[in-house]
Each structure stands twice: as C-alpha cells, then as structure tokens.
PDB file of C-alpha atoms in Angstrom:
ATOM      1  CA  MET M   1      -0.004  17.719  20.971  1.00  0.00           C
ATOM      2  CA  THR M   2       2.302  14.235  18.400  1.00  0.00           C
ATOM      3  CA  GLU M   3       5.547  13.697  19.768  1.00  0.00           C
ATOM      4  CA  GLN M   4       8.224  14.141  17.211  1.00  0.00           C
ATOM      5  CA  VAL M   5      10.543  10.841  17.810  1.00  0.00           C
ATOM      6  CA  ASN M   6      12.906   9.446  15.147  1.00  0.00           C
ATOM      7  CA  LEU M   7      13.124   6.309  13.914  1.00  0.00           C
ATOM      8  CA  ALA M   8      16.705   5.273  16.026  1.00  0.00           C
ATOM      9  CA  GLN M   9      14.108   6.253  19.229  1.00  0.00           C
ATOM     10  CA  LEU M  10      11.020   3.844  17.932  1.00  0.00           C
ATOM     11  CA  VAL M  11      13.988   0.910  17.426  1.00  0.00           C
ATOM     12  CA  ALA M  12      15.259   1.113  21.733  1.00  0.00           C
ATOM     13  CA  ARG M  13      11.231   1.400  22.278  1.00  0.00           C
ATOM     14  CA  ARG M  14      11.478  -2.425  20.759  1.00  0.00           C
ATOM     15  CA  SER M  15      10.506  -5.050  23.319  1.00  0.00           C
ATOM     16  CA  SER M  16      10.881  -9.366  23.115  1.00  0.00           C
ATOM     17  CA  VAL M  17       7.685  -9.576  25.230  1.00  0.00           C
ATOM     18  CA  VAL M  18       4.617  -7.827  22.631  1.00  0.00           C
ATOM     19  CA  ASP M  19       3.780  -7.355  19.299  1.00  0.00           C
ATOM     20  CA  LEU M  20       5.948  -4.402  17.580  1.00  0.00           C
ATOM     21  CA  GLU M  21       2.968  -3.308  16.691  1.00  0.00           C
ATOM     22  CA  ASP M  22       1.510  -2.185  19.364  1.00  0.00           C
ATOM     23  CA  VAL M  23       4.439  -0.124  20.418  1.00  0.00           C
ATOM     24  CA  CYS M  24       5.852   0.611  16.603  1.00  0.00           C
ATOM     25  CA  PRO M  25       3.116   2.986  15.304  1.00  0.00           C
ATOM     26  CA  VAL M  26       5.547   3.223  11.717  1.00  0.00           C
ATOM     27  CA  ARG M  27       5.180  -0.993  11.621  1.00  0.00           C
ATOM     28  CA  SER M  28       1.759  -0.537  12.472  1.00  0.00           C
ATOM     29  CA  VAL M  29       1.271   1.721   9.896  1.00  0.00           C
ATOM     30  CA  ILE M  30       4.004   0.644   7.352  1.00  0.00           C
ATOM     31  CA  SER M  31       3.248  -2.987   6.718  1.00  0.00           C
ATOM     32  CA  GLN M  32       0.313  -2.468   5.046  1.00  0.00           C
ATOM     33  CA  VAL M  33       1.188  -0.308   3.139  1.00  0.00           C
ATOM     34  CA  GLY M  34       4.734  -1.339   1.612  1.00  0.00           C
ATOM     35  CA  ASP M  35       3.150  -4.429   0.508  1.00  0.00           C
ATOM     36  CA  LYS M  36       3.082  -4.515  -3.212  1.00  0.00           C
ATOM     37  CA  TRP M  37      -0.408  -4.626  -3.696  1.00  0.00           C
ATOM     38  CA  SER M  38      -1.842  -1.933  -1.541  1.00  0.00           C
ATOM     39  CA  THR M  39       1.164   0.834  -3.695  1.00  0.00           C
ATOM     40  CA  LEU M  40      -0.124  -0.396  -6.940  1.00  0.00           C
ATOM     41  CA  LEU M  41      -3.998  -0.500  -5.252  1.00  0.00           C
ATOM     42  CA  LEU M  42      -3.832   2.727  -2.971  1.00  0.00           C
ATOM     43  CA  GLY M  43      -1.876   4.536  -6.986  1.00  0.00           C
ATOM     44  CA  SER M  44      -4.501   3.260  -9.354  1.00  0.00           C
ATOM     45  CA  LEU M  45      -7.428   5.030  -7.141  1.00  0.00           C
ATOM     46  CA  ALA M  46      -5.805   7.979  -6.499  1.00  0.00           C
ATOM     47  CA  GLU M  47      -6.654   8.715 -10.018  1.00  0.00           C
ATOM     48  CA  LYS M  48      -9.563   8.325  -9.578  1.00  0.00           C
ATOM     49  CA  PRO M  49     -12.234   5.585  -7.986  1.00  0.00           C
ATOM     50  CA  TYR M  50     -12.630   2.355  -9.760  1.00  0.00           C
ATOM     51  CA  ARG M  51     -15.094  -0.746 -10.115  1.00  0.00           C
ATOM     52  CA  PHE M  52     -13.728  -4.451  -8.754  1.00  0.00           C
ATOM     53  CA  GLY M  53     -13.305  -5.806 -12.382  1.00  0.00           C
ATOM     54  CA  GLU M  54     -11.685  -2.416 -12.956  1.00  0.00           C
ATOM     55  CA  LEU M  55      -8.773  -2.741 -10.580  1.00  0.00           C
ATOM     56  CA  ARG M  56      -8.614  -6.086 -11.269  1.00  0.00           C
ATOM     57  CA  ARG M  57      -7.934  -5.102 -15.531  1.00  0.00           C
ATOM     58  CA  LEU M  58      -5.363  -2.298 -14.348  1.00  0.00           C
ATOM     59  CA  VAL M  59      -3.758  -4.942 -12.404  1.00  0.00           C
ATOM     60  CA  PRO M  60      -3.745  -8.517 -14.317  1.00  0.00           C
ATOM     61  CA  ASP M  61      -0.769  -9.440 -12.013  1.00  0.00           C
ATOM     62  CA  ILE M  62      -2.615  -9.869  -9.011  1.00  0.00           C
ATOM     63  CA  SER M  63      -4.777 -12.511  -7.811  1.00  0.00           C
ATOM     64  CA  GLN M  64      -9.161 -12.218  -7.429  1.00  0.00           C
ATOM     65  CA  ARG M  65      -8.327 -13.474  -4.020  1.00  0.00           C
ATOM     66  CA  MET M  66      -5.074 -11.457  -2.872  1.00  0.00           C
ATOM     67  CA  LEU M  67      -7.174  -8.042  -4.553  1.00  0.00           C
ATOM     68  CA  THR M  68     -10.124  -8.776  -2.097  1.00  0.00           C
ATOM     69  CA  GLN M  69      -7.951  -9.645   0.881  1.00  0.00           C
ATOM     70  CA  THR M  70      -5.536  -6.004   0.009  1.00  0.00           C
ATOM     71  CA  LEU M  71      -9.064  -4.512  -0.941  1.00  0.00           C
ATOM     72  CA  ARG M  72      -9.986  -5.392   2.843  1.00  0.00           C
ATOM     73  CA  ASP M  73      -7.150  -4.374   4.660  1.00  0.00           C
ATOM     74  CA  LEU M  74      -7.281  -0.624   2.767  1.00  0.00           C
ATOM     75  CA  GLN M  75     -11.063  -0.410   3.701  1.00  0.00           C
ATOM     76  CA  ARG M  76     -10.438  -1.222   7.291  1.00  0.00           C
ATOM     77  CA  ASP M  77      -7.211   0.917   8.190  1.00  0.00           C
ATOM     78  CA  GLY M  78      -9.354   3.647   6.779  1.00  0.00           C
ATOM     79  CA  TYR M  79      -7.788   3.803   3.846  1.00  0.00           C
ATOM     80  CA  VAL M  80      -9.969   3.195   0.919  1.00  0.00           C
ATOM     81  CA  GLU M  81     -14.216   3.419   0.866  1.00  0.00           C
ATOM     82  CA  ARG M  82     -16.017   0.697  -0.647  1.00  0.00           C
ATOM     83  CA  GLN M  83     -19.562   2.003  -2.116  1.00  0.00           C
ATOM     84  CA  VAL M  84     -22.693  -0.288  -3.073  1.00  0.00           C
ATOM     85  CA  PHE M  85     -24.582   0.025  -5.827  1.00  0.00           C
ATOM     86  CA  PRO M  86     -28.807  -0.817  -5.725  1.00  0.00           C
ATOM     87  CA  THR M  87     -28.333  -2.546  -9.199  1.00  0.00           C
ATOM     88  CA  LYS M  88     -29.294  -5.343 -11.020  1.00  0.00           C
ATOM     89  CA  PRO M  89     -26.625  -6.915 -10.297  1.00  0.00           C
ATOM     90  CA  PRO M  90     -24.855  -5.235  -7.731  1.00  0.00           C
ATOM     91  CA  SER M  91     -21.893  -3.020  -8.335  1.00  0.00           C
ATOM     92  CA  VAL M  92     -19.218  -2.039  -5.944  1.00  0.00           C
ATOM     93  CA  GLU M  93     -16.785   0.840  -6.204  1.00  0.00           C
ATOM     94  CA  TYR M  94     -13.726   1.649  -3.991  1.00  0.00           C
ATOM     95  CA  ARG M  95     -12.782   4.729  -3.862  1.00  0.00           C
ATOM     96  CA  LEU M  96      -9.356   6.824  -1.008  1.00  0.00           C
ATOM     97  CA  THR M  97     -10.456   7.888   2.155  1.00  0.00           C
ATOM     98  CA  PRO M  98      -9.303  11.576   3.805  1.00  0.00           C
ATOM     99  CA  LEU M  99      -6.624   9.544   5.037  1.00  0.00           C
ATOM    100  CA  GLY M 100      -5.743   7.886   1.661  1.00  0.00           C
ATOM    101  CA  ARG M 101      -5.776  10.647  -0.309  1.00  0.00           C
ATOM    102  CA  ALA M 102      -2.819  11.951   2.088  1.00  0.00           C
ATOM    103  CA  LEU M 103      -0.999   8.459   3.123  1.00  0.00           C
ATOM    104  CA  VAL M 104      -0.550   8.631  -1.436  1.00  0.00           C
ATOM    105  CA  ASP M 105       0.756  12.039  -1.030  1.00  0.00           C
ATOM    106  CA  ALA M 106       3.155  11.063   0.831  1.00  0.00           C
ATOM    107  CA  LEU M 107       4.414   7.519  -0.840  1.00  0.00           C
ATOM    108  CA  GLN M 108       5.218  10.255  -3.363  1.00  0.00           C
ATOM    109  CA  SER M 109       8.085  10.960  -2.262  1.00  0.00           C
ATOM    110  CA  LEU M 110       9.386   7.896  -2.753  1.00  0.00           C
ATOM    111  CA  VAL M 111       7.527   6.925  -6.366  1.00  0.00           C
ATOM    112  CA  ASP M 112       9.377   9.903  -7.468  1.00  0.00           C
ATOM    113  CA  PHE M 113      12.268   8.501  -5.727  1.00  0.00           C
ATOM    114  CA  ALA M 114      11.776   4.761  -7.597  1.00  0.00           C
ATOM    115  CA  LEU M 115      11.003   6.237 -10.897  1.00  0.00           C
ATOM    116  CA  ALA M 116      14.245   8.964 -10.961  1.00  0.00           C
ATOM    117  CA  ASN M 117      16.396   5.886  -9.687  1.00  0.00           C
ATOM    118  CA  HIS M 118      15.323   2.779 -10.769  1.00  0.00           C
ATOM    119  CA  ALA M 119      18.269   2.634 -13.554  1.00  0.00           C
ATOM    120  CA  ALA M 120      20.711   2.733 -10.508  1.00  0.00           C
ATOM    121  CA  VAL M 121      19.293   0.411  -8.342  1.00  0.00           C
ATOM    122  CA  VAL M 122      19.212  -2.094 -10.986  1.00  0.00           C
ATOM    123  CA  GLU M 123      23.298  -1.105 -12.181  1.00  0.00           C
ATOM    124  CA  ALA M 124      23.908  -1.745  -8.016  1.00  0.00           C
ATOM    125  CA  ARG M 125      22.462  -5.492  -7.488  1.00  0.00           C
ATOM    126  CA  GLN M 126      23.459  -6.500 -10.657  1.00  0.00           C
ATOM    127  CA  ARG M 127      26.961  -5.246  -9.824  1.00  0.00           C
ATOM    128  CA  PHE M 128      26.959  -7.156  -6.814  1.00  0.00           C
ATOM    129  CA  ASP M 129      25.560 -10.285  -8.326  1.00  0.00           C
ATOM    130  CA  ALA M 130      29.032  -9.947 -10.563  1.00  0.00           C
ATOM    131  CA  GLU M 131      31.177  -9.697  -7.103  1.00  0.00           C
ATOM    132  CA  ASN M 132      29.544 -12.604  -5.351  1.00  0.00           C
ATOM    133  CA  ASN M 133      28.243 -15.630  -7.010  1.00  0.00           C
TER     134      ASN M 133
END
C-alpha cells in the first residue's frame, strides 16, 4: 500500500546529511520533469512518436546537445523509449512509455492552470515590478 504523505511531512523529513533526492520521492521525480525542456518534449511526444529532427523543429530554441541530454534523461527515468530502425542511415524514433503517458496525464492539470492563468500571472509580475523598482 502506498504511504500517504503531505507536503509538510516531506519537508519535515529533510536531512542535511544526505542527498534530498534520496529521501524525498517528490524531489526525485520533479527534479527531471520540472525543467522547461522535459515538459515541452513530453507534451510533444504525447501527440505521437517523433524522430529526433522532428523534435528539434518542434522546439526550435533547444540546442542539439540539450535535446539529446533531455531525451536521455527522460529515457533513464522510464518516461520515453528510443527505437532504432535499421535503415541507412539508421533512424531513431522517440515515444512515451506507459509511465510517460501517466506523467503527461498528471501534468495536464498544470498545463491547464498555466493556460487559464497566464494573463493573471503576467499582470501580477508587472504590478510587483512596478511597485519594487
């Protein structure tokens, strides 16, 4: 049975002696999926499998090095699988795993929130900056 833990309990479990990712499952999972590239790539792969070059065109401001590293990190965590096709030259396709699909489903609420509240966040930032400059 999965232990129910709230945010306050997770904070209370912190330890300055060990790596927090080792003792905090939330930090361990969120550390990878919380960056902008992972979220964009997961969202793209939720539509359909893509080849490397297609992903690069979908996210034009990502460097080839960062795209490669992010895809490897997502593979390592089990969210994305890489399939190599025996063509000349070999072609590679990336797709979500069932775990990746579950993550995208969970992230959808955050995406919906961002879309619904972007204008309010921008307005709040502008108001804050005007009051604090």
